[in-house]
Amino acid sequence: MEFDSIECVSSSDGIEEDEIPQLHPHIIRSQFSSSKTTTHKNNINNNGSTILCDGNNGGIAIHPATSVHELLECPVCTNSMYPPIHQCHNGHTICSTCKARVHNRCPTCRQELGDIRCLALEKVAESLELPCKFGSLGCPEIFPYYSKLKHEAACNFRPYNCPYAGSECAAVGDIPYLVTHLRDDHKVDMHSGCTFNHRYVKSNPREVENATWMLTVFNCFGQYFCLHFEAFQLGMAPVYMAFLRFMGDETDAQNYTYSLEVGGNGRKLIWEGTPRSIRDSHRKVRDSHDGLVIQRNMALFFSGGDRKELKLRVTGRIWKEQQNPDEGACIPNLCS
């Protein structure tokens, strides 16, 4: 669905070109620090290389210049390997996921992999402590090797997905990068201020297939918020929905509240809630109906006239809940 015209009226001036930080996307790399490791049943061969032996299936020769971290890197996907770690008869290792991808053939020597476990390398991994791979984005944590993956899946410093819902955008990064990306690549309207007044117009409101999301970004309280507006089919009934998402983590989103109001002909609907973090996809928020949902008949009633054209005016406000130091209660801090 394409909106014929969108008139976005902000209650305050838009963000100037030089107010949005010009940052380049962060390149996420795993960072490893040196850790003391203990090898099990080690032997030293004639050229000085250490051989890790598992006691049953031979060993892996480690070149003097090779670190343990490099040994734990899968040669196919280059990710860190976790048990079960497999090896061929020549000692070349591979992770369990890639073992199936290479059809049980060693990617290094092309020998059949079989079902040999590299128990020695698995034991070495148990002794390692590694920093979070999002250390370059600010995470200071260090974890035992086998706890690192679980932490990284929920790390507060992990990059965010692009919140633009009009396409399957694969861009990821921190908030300043995504704000610039939304402005430059998706041509999203940027506004400064905590109140808004938007008018959505559609000449044929009965067409909701291939609905287009309208997205506006607001800079308020030093944070960024995404205002979404969409038409979609809810069961057999076409509906319109508006909601706000916070560009940050869920914990920080809980510090803010917003209201949305739409009306006409002496009637109005009001929604008040907490913005959802962009960690939650727009589809997840939409399908949970966590926002202002307007039935089409009601939307046409608000539009007035002969009900053949959609003219919705959505107004809203964002405020921050602040703790009252004397009473221990939250009080609203309205943005002027």
PDB file of C-alpha atoms in Angstrom, residues 31 33 129-144 148 151-152 155-158:
ATOM      1  CA  GLN A  31      39.001  -9.968  20.396  1.00  0.00           C
ATOM      2  CA  SER A  33      43.446 -11.868  25.098  1.00  0.00           C
ATOM      3  CA  GLU A 129      38.647 -17.397  29.566  1.00  0.00           C
ATOM      4  CA  LEU A 130      37.865 -15.057  26.684  1.00  0.00           C
ATOM      5  CA  PRO A 131      36.504 -11.517  26.369  1.00  0.00           C
ATOM      6  CA  CYS A 132      33.099 -10.904  24.838  1.00  0.00           C
ATOM      7  CA  LYS A 133      33.353 -10.448  21.073  1.00  0.00           C
ATOM      8  CA  PHE A 134      31.540  -7.125  21.475  1.00  0.00           C
ATOM      9  CA  GLY A 135      34.423  -5.681  23.461  1.00  0.00           C
ATOM     10  CA  SER A 136      35.045  -3.166  20.677  1.00  0.00           C
ATOM     11  CA  LEU A 137      31.540  -1.824  21.317  1.00  0.00           C
ATOM     12  CA  GLY A 138      32.152  -1.426  25.041  1.00  0.00           C
ATOM     13  CA  CYS A 139      31.503  -4.776  26.722  1.00  0.00           C
ATOM     14  CA  PRO A 140      34.166  -5.304  29.422  1.00  0.00           C
ATOM     15  CA  GLU A 141      33.175  -8.857  30.384  1.00  0.00           C
ATOM     16  CA  ILE A 142      35.399 -11.958  30.278  1.00  0.00           C
ATOM     17  CA  PHE A 143      33.863 -15.428  30.352  1.00  0.00           C
ATOM     18  CA  PRO A 144      34.879 -19.079  30.495  1.00  0.00           C
ATOM     19  CA  LYS A 148      30.814 -16.938  26.168  1.00  0.00           C
ATOM     20  CA  HIS A 151      26.404 -14.197  27.076  1.00  0.00           C
ATOM     21  CA  GLU A 152      26.973 -12.875  23.551  1.00  0.00           C
ATOM     22  CA  CYS A 155      24.915  -8.950  25.471  1.00  0.00           C
ATOM     23  CA  ASN A 156      23.665  -5.383  25.883  1.00  0.00           C
ATOM     24  CA  PHE A 157      26.525  -4.183  23.693  1.00  0.00           C
ATOM     25  CA  ARG A 158      25.647  -6.377  20.705  1.00  0.00           C
TER      26      ARG A 158
END
